Coordinates of C-alpha atoms in Angstrom, one line a residue:
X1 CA 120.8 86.1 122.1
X2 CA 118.2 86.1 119.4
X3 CA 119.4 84.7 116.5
X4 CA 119.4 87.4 113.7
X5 CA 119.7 87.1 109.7
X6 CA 121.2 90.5 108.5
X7 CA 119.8 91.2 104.6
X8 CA 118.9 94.6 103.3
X9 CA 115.1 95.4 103.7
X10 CA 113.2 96.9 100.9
X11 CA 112.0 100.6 101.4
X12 CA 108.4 102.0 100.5
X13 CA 109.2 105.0 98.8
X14 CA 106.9 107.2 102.0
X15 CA 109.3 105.4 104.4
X16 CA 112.9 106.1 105.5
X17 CA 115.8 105.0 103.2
X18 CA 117.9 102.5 104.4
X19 CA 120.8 105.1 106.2
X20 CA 118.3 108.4 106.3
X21 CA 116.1 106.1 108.8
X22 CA 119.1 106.5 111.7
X23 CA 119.1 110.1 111.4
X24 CA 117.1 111.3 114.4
X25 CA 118.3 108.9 116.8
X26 CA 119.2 110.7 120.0
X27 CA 116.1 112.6 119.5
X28 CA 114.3 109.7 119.3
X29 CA 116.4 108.1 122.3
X30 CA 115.8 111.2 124.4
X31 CA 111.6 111.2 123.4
X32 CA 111.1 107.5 124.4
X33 CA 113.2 108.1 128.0
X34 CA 111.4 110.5 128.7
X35 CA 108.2 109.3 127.7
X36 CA 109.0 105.9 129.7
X37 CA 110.5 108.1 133.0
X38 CA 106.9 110.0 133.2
X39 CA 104.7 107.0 132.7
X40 CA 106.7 104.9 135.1
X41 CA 106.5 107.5 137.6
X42 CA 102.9 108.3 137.4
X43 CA 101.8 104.4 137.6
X44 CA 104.4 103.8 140.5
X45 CA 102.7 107.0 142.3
X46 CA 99.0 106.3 141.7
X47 CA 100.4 102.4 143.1
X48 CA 101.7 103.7 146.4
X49 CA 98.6 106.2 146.9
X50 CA 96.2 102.9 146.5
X51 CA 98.6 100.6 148.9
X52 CA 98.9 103.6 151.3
X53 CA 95.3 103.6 151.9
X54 CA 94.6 100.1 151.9
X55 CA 97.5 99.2 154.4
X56 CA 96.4 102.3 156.4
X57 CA 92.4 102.5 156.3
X58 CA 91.0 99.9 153.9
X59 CA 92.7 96.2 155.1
X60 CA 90.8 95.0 158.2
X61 CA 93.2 94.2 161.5
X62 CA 92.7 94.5 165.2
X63 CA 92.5 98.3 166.8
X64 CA 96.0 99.9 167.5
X65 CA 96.2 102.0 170.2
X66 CA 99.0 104.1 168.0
X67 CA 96.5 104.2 165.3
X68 CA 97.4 107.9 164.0
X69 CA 101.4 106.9 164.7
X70 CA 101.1 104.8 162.0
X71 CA 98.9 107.0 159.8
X72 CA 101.7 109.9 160.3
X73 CA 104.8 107.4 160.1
X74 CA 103.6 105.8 157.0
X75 CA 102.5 109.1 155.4
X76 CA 106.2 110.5 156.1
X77 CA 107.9 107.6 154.8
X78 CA 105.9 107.4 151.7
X79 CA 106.3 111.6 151.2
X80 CA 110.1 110.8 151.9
X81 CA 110.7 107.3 150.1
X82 CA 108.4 107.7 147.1
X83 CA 110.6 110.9 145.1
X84 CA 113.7 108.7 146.1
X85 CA 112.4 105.1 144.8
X86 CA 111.2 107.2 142.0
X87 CA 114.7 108.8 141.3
X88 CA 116.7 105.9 141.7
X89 CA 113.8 103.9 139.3
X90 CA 114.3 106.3 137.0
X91 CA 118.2 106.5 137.3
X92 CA 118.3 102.8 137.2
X93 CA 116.1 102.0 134.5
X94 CA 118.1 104.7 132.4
X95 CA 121.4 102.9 133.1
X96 CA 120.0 99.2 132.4
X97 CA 118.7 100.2 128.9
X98 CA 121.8 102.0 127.8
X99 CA 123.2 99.3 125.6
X100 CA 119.1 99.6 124.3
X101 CA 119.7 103.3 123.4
X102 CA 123.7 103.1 122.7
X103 CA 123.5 103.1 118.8
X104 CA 120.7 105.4 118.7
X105 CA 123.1 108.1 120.6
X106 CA 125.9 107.5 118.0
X107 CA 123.6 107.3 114.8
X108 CA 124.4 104.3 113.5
X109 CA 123.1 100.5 112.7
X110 CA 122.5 98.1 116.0
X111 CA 123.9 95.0 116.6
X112 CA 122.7 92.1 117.0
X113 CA 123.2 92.1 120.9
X114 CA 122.0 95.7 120.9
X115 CA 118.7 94.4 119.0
X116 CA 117.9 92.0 122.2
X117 CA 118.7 94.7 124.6
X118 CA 116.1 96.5 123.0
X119 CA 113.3 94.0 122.8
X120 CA 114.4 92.8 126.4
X121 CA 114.0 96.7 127.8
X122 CA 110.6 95.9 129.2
X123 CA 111.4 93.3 131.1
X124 CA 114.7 95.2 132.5
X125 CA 112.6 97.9 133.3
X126 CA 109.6 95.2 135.2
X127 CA 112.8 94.3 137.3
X128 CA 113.6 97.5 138.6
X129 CA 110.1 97.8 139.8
X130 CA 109.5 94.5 141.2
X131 CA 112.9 95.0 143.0
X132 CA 112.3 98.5 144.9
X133 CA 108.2 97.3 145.4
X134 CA 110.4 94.6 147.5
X135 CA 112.6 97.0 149.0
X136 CA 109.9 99.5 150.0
X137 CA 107.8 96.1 151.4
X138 CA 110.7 95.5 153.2
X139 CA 111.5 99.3 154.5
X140 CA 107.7 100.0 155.3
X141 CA 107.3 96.5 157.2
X142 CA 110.4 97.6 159.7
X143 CA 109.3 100.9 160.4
X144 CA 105.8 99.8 161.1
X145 CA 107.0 96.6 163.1
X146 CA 108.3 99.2 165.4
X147 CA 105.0 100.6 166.0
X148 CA 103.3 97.1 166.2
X149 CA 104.5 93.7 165.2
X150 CA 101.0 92.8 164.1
X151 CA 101.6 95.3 161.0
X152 CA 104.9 93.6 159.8
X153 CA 102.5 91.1 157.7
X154 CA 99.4 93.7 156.7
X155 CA 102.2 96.2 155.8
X156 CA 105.0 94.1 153.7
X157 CA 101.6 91.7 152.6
X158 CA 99.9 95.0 151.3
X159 CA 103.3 96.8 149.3
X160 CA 104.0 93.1 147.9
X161 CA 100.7 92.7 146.1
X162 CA 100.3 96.2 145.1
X163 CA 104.1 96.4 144.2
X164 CA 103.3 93.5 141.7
X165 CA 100.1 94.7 140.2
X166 CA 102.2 98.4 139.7
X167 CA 105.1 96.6 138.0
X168 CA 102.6 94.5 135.2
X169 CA 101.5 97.7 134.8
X170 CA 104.9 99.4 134.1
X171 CA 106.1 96.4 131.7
X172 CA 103.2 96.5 129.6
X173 CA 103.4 100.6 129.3
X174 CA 107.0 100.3 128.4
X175 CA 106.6 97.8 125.9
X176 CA 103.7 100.2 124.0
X177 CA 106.5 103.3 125.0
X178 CA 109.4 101.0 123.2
X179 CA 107.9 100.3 119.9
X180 CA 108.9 102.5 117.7
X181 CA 113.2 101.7 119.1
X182 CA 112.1 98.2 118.2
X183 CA 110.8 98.9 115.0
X184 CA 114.1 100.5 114.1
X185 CA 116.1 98.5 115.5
X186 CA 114.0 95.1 113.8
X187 CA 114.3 97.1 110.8
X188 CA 118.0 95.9 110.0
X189 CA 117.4 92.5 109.7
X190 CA 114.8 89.1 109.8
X191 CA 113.1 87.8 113.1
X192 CA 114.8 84.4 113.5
X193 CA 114.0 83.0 116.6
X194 CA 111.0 84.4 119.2
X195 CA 113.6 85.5 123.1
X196 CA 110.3 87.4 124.5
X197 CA 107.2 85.6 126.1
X198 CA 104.7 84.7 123.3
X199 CA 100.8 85.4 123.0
X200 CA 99.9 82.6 125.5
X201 CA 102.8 83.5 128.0
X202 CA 101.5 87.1 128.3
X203 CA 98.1 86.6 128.3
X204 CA 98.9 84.3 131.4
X205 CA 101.5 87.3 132.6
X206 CA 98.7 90.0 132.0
X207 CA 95.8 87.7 134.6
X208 CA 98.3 86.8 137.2
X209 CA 99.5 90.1 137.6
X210 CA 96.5 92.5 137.1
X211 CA 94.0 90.3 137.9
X212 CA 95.6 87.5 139.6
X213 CA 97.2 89.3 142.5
X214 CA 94.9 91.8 143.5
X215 CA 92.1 88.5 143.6
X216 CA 94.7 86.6 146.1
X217 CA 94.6 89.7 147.5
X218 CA 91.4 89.1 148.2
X219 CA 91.2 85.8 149.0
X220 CA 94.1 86.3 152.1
X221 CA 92.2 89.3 153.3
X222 CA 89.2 87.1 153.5
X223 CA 91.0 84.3 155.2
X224 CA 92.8 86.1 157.9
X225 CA 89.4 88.4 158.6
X226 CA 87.8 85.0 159.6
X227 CA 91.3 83.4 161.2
X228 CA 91.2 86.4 163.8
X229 CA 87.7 86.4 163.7
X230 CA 87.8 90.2 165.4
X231 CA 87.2 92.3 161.8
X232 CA 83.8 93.7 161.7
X233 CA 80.9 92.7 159.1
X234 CA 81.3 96.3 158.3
X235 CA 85.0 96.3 157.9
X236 CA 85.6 93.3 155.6
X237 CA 82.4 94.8 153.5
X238 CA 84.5 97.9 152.9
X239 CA 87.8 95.8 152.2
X240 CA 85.8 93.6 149.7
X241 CA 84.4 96.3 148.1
X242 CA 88.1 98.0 147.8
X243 CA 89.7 94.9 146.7
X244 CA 86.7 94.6 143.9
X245 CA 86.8 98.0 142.6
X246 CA 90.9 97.6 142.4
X247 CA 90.2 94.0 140.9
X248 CA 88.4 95.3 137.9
X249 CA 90.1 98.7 137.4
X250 CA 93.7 97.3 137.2
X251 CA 92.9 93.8 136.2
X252 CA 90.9 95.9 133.1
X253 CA 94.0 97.7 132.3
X254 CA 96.5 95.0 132.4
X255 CA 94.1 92.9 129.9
X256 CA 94.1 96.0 128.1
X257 CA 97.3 96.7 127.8
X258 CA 98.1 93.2 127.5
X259 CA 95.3 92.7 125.0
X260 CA 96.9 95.3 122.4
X261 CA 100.3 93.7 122.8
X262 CA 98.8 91.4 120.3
X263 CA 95.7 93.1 118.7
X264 CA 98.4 95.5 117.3
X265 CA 100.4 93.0 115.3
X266 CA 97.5 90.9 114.3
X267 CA 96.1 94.4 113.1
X268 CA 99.4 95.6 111.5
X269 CA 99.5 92.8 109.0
X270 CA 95.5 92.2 108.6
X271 CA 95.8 96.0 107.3
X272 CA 98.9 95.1 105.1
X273 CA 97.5 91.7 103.5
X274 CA 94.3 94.4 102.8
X275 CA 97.2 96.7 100.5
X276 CA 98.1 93.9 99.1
X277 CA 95.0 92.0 98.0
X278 CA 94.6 96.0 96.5
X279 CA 97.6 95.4 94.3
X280 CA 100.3 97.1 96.7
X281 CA 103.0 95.0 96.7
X282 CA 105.2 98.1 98.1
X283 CA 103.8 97.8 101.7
X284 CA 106.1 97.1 104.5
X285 CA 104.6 97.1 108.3
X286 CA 107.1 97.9 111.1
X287 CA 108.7 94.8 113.0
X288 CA 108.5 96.4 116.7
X289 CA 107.6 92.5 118.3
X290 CA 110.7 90.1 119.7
X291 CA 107.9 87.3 120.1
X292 CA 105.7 85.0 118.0
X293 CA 104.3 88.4 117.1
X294 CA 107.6 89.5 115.3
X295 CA 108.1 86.9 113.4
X296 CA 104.2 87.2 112.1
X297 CA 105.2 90.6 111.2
X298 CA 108.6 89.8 109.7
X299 CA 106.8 87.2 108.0
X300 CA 104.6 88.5 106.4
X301 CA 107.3 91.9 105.6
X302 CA 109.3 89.1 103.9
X303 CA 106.1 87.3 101.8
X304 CA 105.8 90.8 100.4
X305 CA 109.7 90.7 99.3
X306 CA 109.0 87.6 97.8
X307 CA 106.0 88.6 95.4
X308 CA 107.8 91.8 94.5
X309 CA 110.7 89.7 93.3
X310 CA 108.0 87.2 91.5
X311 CA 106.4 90.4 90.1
X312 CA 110.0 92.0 89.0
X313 CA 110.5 88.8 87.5
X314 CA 107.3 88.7 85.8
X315 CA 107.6 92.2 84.2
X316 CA 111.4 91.5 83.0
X317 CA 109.6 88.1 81.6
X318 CA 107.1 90.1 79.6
X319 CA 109.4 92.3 78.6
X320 CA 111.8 89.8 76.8
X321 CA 109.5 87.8 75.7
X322 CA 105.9 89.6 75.5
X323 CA 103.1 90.2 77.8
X324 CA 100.9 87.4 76.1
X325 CA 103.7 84.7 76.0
X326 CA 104.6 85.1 79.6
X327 CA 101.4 85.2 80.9
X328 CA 100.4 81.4 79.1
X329 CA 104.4 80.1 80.5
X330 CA 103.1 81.0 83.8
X331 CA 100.3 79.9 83.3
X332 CA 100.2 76.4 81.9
X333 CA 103.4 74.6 80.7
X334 CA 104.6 75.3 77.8
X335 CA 106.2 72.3 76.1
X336 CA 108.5 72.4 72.7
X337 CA 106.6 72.5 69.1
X338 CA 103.9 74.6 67.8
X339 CA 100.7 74.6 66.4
X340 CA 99.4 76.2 62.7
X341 CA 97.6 79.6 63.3
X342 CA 96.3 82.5 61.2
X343 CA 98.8 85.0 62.0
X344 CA 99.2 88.5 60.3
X345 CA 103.1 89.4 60.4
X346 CA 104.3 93.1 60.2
X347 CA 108.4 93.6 59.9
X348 CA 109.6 96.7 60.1
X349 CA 113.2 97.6 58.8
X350 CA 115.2 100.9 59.2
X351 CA 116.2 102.5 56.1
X352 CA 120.2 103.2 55.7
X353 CA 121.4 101.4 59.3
X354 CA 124.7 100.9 58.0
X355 CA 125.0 104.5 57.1
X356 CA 123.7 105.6 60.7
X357 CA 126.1 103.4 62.1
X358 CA 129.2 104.8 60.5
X359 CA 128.3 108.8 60.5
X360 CA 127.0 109.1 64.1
X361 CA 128.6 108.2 67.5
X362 CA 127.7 104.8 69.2
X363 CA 126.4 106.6 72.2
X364 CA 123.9 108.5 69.4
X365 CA 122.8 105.4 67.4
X366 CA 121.8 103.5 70.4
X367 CA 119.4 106.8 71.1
X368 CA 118.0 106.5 68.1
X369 CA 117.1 102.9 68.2
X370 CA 115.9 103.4 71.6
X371 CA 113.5 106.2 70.2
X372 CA 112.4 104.3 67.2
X373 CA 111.8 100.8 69.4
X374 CA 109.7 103.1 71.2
X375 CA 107.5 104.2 68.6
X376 CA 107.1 100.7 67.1
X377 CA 106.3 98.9 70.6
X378 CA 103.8 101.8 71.3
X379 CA 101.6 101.2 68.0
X380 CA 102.0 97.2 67.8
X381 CA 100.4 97.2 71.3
X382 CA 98.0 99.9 70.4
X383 CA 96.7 97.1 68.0
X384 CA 97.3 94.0 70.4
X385 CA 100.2 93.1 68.3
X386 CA 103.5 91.8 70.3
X387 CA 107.0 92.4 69.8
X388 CA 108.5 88.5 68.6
X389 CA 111.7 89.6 68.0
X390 CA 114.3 92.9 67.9
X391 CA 116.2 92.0 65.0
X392 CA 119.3 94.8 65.2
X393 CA 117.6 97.1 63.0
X394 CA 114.7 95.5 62.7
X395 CA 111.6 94.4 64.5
X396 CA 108.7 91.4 64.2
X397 CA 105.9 92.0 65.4
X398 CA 103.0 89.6 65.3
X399 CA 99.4 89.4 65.8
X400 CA 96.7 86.5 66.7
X401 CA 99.3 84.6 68.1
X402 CA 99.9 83.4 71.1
X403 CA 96.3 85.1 71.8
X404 CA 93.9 84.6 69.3
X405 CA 91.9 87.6 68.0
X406 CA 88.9 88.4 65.4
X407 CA 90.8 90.5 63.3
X408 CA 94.4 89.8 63.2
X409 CA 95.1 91.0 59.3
X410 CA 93.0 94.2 60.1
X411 CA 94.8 94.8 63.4
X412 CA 98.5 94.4 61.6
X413 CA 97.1 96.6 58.9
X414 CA 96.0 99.5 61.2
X415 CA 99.1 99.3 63.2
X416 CA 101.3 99.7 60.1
X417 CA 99.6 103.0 59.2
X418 CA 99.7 104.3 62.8
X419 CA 103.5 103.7 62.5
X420 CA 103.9 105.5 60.0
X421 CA 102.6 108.3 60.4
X422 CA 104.2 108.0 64.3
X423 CA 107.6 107.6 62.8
X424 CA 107.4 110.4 60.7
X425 CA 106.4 112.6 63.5
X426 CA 108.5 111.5 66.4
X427 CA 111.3 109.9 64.6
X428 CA 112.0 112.3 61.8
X429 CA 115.8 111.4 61.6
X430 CA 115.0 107.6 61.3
X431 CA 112.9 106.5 58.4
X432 CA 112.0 102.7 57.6
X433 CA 110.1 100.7 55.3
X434 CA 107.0 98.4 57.0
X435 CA 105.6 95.1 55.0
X436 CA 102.7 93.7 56.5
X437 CA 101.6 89.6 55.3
X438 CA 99.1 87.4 56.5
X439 CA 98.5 83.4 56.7
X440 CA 98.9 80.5 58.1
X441 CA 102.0 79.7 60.2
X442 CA 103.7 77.5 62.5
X443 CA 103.2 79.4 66.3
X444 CA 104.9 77.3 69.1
X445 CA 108.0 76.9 71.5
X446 CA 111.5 76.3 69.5
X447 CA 114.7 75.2 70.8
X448 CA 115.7 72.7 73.6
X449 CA 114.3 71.6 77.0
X450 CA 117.0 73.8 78.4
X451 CA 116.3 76.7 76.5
X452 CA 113.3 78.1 74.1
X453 CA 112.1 80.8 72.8
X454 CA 108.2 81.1 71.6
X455 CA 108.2 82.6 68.0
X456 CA 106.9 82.6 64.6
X457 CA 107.8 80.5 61.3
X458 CA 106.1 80.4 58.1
X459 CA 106.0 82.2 55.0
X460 CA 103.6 85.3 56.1
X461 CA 107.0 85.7 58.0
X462 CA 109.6 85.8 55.0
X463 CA 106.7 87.8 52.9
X464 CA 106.4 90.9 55.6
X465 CA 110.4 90.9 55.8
X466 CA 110.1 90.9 51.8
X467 CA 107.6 93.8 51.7
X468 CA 109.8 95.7 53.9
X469 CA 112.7 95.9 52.0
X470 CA 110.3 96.8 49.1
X471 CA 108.4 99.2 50.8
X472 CA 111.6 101.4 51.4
X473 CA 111.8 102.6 47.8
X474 CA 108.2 103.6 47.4
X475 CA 106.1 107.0 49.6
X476 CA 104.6 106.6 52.6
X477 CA 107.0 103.5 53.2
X478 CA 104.7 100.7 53.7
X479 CA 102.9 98.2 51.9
X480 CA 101.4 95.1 52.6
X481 CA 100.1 92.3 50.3
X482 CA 96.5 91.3 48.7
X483 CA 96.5 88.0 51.6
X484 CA 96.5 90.3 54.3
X485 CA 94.2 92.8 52.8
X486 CA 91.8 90.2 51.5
X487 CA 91.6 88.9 55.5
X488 CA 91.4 92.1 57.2
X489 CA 87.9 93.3 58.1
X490 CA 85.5 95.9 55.1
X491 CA 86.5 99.1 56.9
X492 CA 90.3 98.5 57.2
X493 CA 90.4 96.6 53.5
X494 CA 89.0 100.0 52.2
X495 CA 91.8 102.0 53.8
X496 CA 94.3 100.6 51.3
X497 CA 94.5 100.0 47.5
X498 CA 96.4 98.0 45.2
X499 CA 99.5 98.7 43.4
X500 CA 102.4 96.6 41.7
X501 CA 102.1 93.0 41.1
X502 CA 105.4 91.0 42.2
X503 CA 107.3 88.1 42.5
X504 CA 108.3 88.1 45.7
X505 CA 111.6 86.1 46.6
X506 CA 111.0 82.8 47.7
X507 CA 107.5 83.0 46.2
X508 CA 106.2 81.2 42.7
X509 CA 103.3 82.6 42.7
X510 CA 102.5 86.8 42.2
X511 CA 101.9 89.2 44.8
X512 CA 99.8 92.2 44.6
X513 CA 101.2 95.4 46.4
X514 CA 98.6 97.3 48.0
X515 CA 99.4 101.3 50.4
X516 CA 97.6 102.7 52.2
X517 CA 94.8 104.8 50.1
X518 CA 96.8 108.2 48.9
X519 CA 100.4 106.7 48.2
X520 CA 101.5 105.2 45.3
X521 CA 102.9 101.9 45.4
X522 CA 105.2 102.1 42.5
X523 CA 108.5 102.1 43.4
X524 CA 110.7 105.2 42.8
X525 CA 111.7 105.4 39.4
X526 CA 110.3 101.9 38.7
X527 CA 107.2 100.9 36.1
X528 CA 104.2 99.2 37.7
X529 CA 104.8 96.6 36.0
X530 CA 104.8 92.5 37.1
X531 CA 108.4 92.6 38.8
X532 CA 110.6 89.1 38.8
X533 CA 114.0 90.7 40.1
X534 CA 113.4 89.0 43.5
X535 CA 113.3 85.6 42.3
X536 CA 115.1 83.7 44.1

């Protein structure tokens, strides 16, 4: 029994869900029989037309005196035997792939010895055929060794050959007819372990028996023409001419057939690894192959698994940490420490938490910091900012660090108006205060070995988290100080203007307030005067 790992299989949104895709079953049961029945009977009939004539009027053999005794028996036997060997084939074959079709009657999930029935159908059916090709060789031999003994061998000889040729023919029909059973079926779990012949074994398969036996074929005629030595020049023309034109219109087939057995797979996943180099990582190619070709398909079904987890993985990544940061951990290692940068730092801080806290429901705060994350994500990446760290209430971004840019004060600067006026529009209910800073500071990986996190730490830092709080009392909400102004670029430095001078806490030396151009930076009910009360 093929050995079988059972784990749930990702669906592509176009393809069936994992218990929608057994609805339809006995439909699809009864469409395949069907389909296999009809093919079976038209290859087994156009094989015992072309064996009828050659064991009749094409093979070479000595004159019969009962010559149209045998044409007559022969074509009542075959109008008699062929609907019966064709019902009972079809009766047969119906009965030995039941356990194949079983869980498609019932609508439900196969198992695992179910699975093999179905990839071993083929064969089953290649059985049947072989086995009443024998029993008509053996049928037609005794009727015509009543007639003549010297047609037991040209008879049974002639249905053997054919009989084998017919069958290949079958099998490789009813492997293409199976396919999409096996791809449901595969669809439940992982290819382990190859139970069907593989490329080499049915290329071999596909020679011997389309091309193969009608050549022997061939060959014997040839032999016993010049053994009895009483077949005409005439007579074994017309038999090698036959035996040719069967040679390279079944022995064309089969390679066909046999050809696509393998083209189809190889083809399946050459078209999939084209999705995927186009950045679909949600293709999934049906697993309809028991062989070396399953587990190519499976294969590659479960590479794709793999890089959607990496990419999941990679997007949750970037979301805790930051699209820059996570691209240069996967990138390059990232040991502990930092490095000194020129960062510009803008913290933004909601105004009255503790009072939304207490007068609203949890359920209605945690929508309202959900909104207002939003809004402040949205503009920091507007202006290549990143998000450092969600600080309850609070959020840091940062910018020129760990990517480096041209204009990182300017950039901070532009995204603090934007959220601003974004807040007030979007988040009416939720109003904050927005300090931006700029400077040099310590960017790098702190922590342990066994667990980092990439962040900021300096004083542009503390300032922005300073402004914040101050810019809460004053309109518009934001300010930043004359450092970051001073570094941003002409165009954005004439966007704001200065305001209060202050001491800011943890600072010895003054800081000049600067708004954007418009507001006032004076604080509500305050003098513009140098302020110490933050001293610290």
């Amino acid at each position: 029994m093929t050995r079988r790992h059972r784990r749930p299989r990702h669906r592509t949104p176009s393809g069936p869900d994992p218990d929608g895709h057994r609805h339809g079953g006995r439909r699809l049961s009864r469409r395949v029989q069907v389909r296999i029945a009809l093919s079976s009977a038209l290859t087994n009939l156009i094989g015992a037309v072309i064996v009828f004539a050659f064991a009749v009027w094409v093979l070479p053999s000595d004159p019969i005196p009962q010559e149209d005794q045998v044409v007559l028996a022969n074509a009542v036997g075959v109008a008699i035997w062929l609907p019966v060997a064709v019902a009972v084939g079809t009766i047969w074959s119906a009965r030995t792939m039941g356990p194949a079709r079983r869980w498609l009657l019932e609508e439900r999930a196969p198992t695992p010895e179910e699975e093999v029935a179905v990839l071993r159908s083929p064969l089953r059916v290649f059985r049947v055929q072989l086995t009443l090709w024998f029993a008509s060789a053996v049928l037609f031999s005794i009727v015509n060794g009543f007639i003549s003994a010297r047609l037991i061998s040209r008879v049974g000889f002639t249905v053997v050959l054919g009989g084998l040729s017919t069958s290949a023919v079958a099998y490789l029909t009813t492997e293409r007819l199976m396919r999409p059973v096996a791809a449901r079926a595969l669809a439940e779990g992982a290819v382990e372990r190859p139970r069907l012949p593989g490329v080499a074994a049915r290329q071999l398969l596909a020679w011997a028996l389309g091309s193969g036996v009608p050549v022997l074929g061939l060959v014997i005629t040839g032999i016993l023409g010049l053994a009895e030595g009483t077949a005409s020049r005439v007579s074994l023309s017309v038999t090698m001419i036959c035996l040719g034109a069967v040679v390279l219109t079944v022995g064309l087939w089969v390679t066909v057939l046999g050809a696509r057995s393998v083209s189809d797979p190889v083809r399946s996943v050459r078209e999939g690894l084209s999705r995927v180099q186009d950045g679909d990582l949600e293709v999934e190619i049906p697993v309809y192959d028991g062989s070396d070709m399953g587990l190519l398909q499976d294969g590659f079904n479960r590479m794709v698994e793999g890089l959607r987890e990496q990419e999941r993985i990679r997007d949750l990544f970037g979301r805790h940490v930051g699209a820059g940061v996570a691209r240069d951990a996967l990138d390059r290692d990232m040991p502990l420490g930092g490095e000194v940068r020129d960062v510009a730092v803008l913290f933004v801080d909601i105004v009255g938490s503790t009072r939304l806290a207490v007068e609203r429901p949890p359920a209605e705060v945690v929508d309202v910091l959900n909104r207002f994350f939003s809004v402040v994500v949205a503009a920091v990446d507007d202006h290549g900012g990143w998000i450092n760290k969600f600080q309850g209430d609070a959020a840091l971004a940062i910018f020129g660090a760990p990517d480096a840019r041209a204009d990182p004060a300017g950039s901070a600067l532009a995204a603090a108006r934007n959220l601003a006026r974004r807040l007030e529009a979007e988040v009416p209910d939720c109003q904050a205060g927005i300090g931006v800073d700029a400077g040099p500071a310590v960017a790098g990986n702190i922590g342990a070995e066994e667990r980092f996190e990439y962040t900021v730490i300096g004083d542009p830092v503390n300032a922005a988290a300073r402004l914040s709080e101050r810019a809460k009392a004053v309109p518009g909400r934001v300010l930043a100080s004359g450092e970051a102004v001073a570094a941003a670029d002409r165009r954005e430095a004439a966007r704001w203007g200065p305001g209060q001078v202050v001491t800011l806490r943890g600072r010895d030396a003054p800081t000049v307030l600067h708004h954007p151009a418009g507001a006032s930076a004076a604080p509500r009910g305050a003098r513009a005067v140098v302020d110490r009360s933050d001293r610290g």
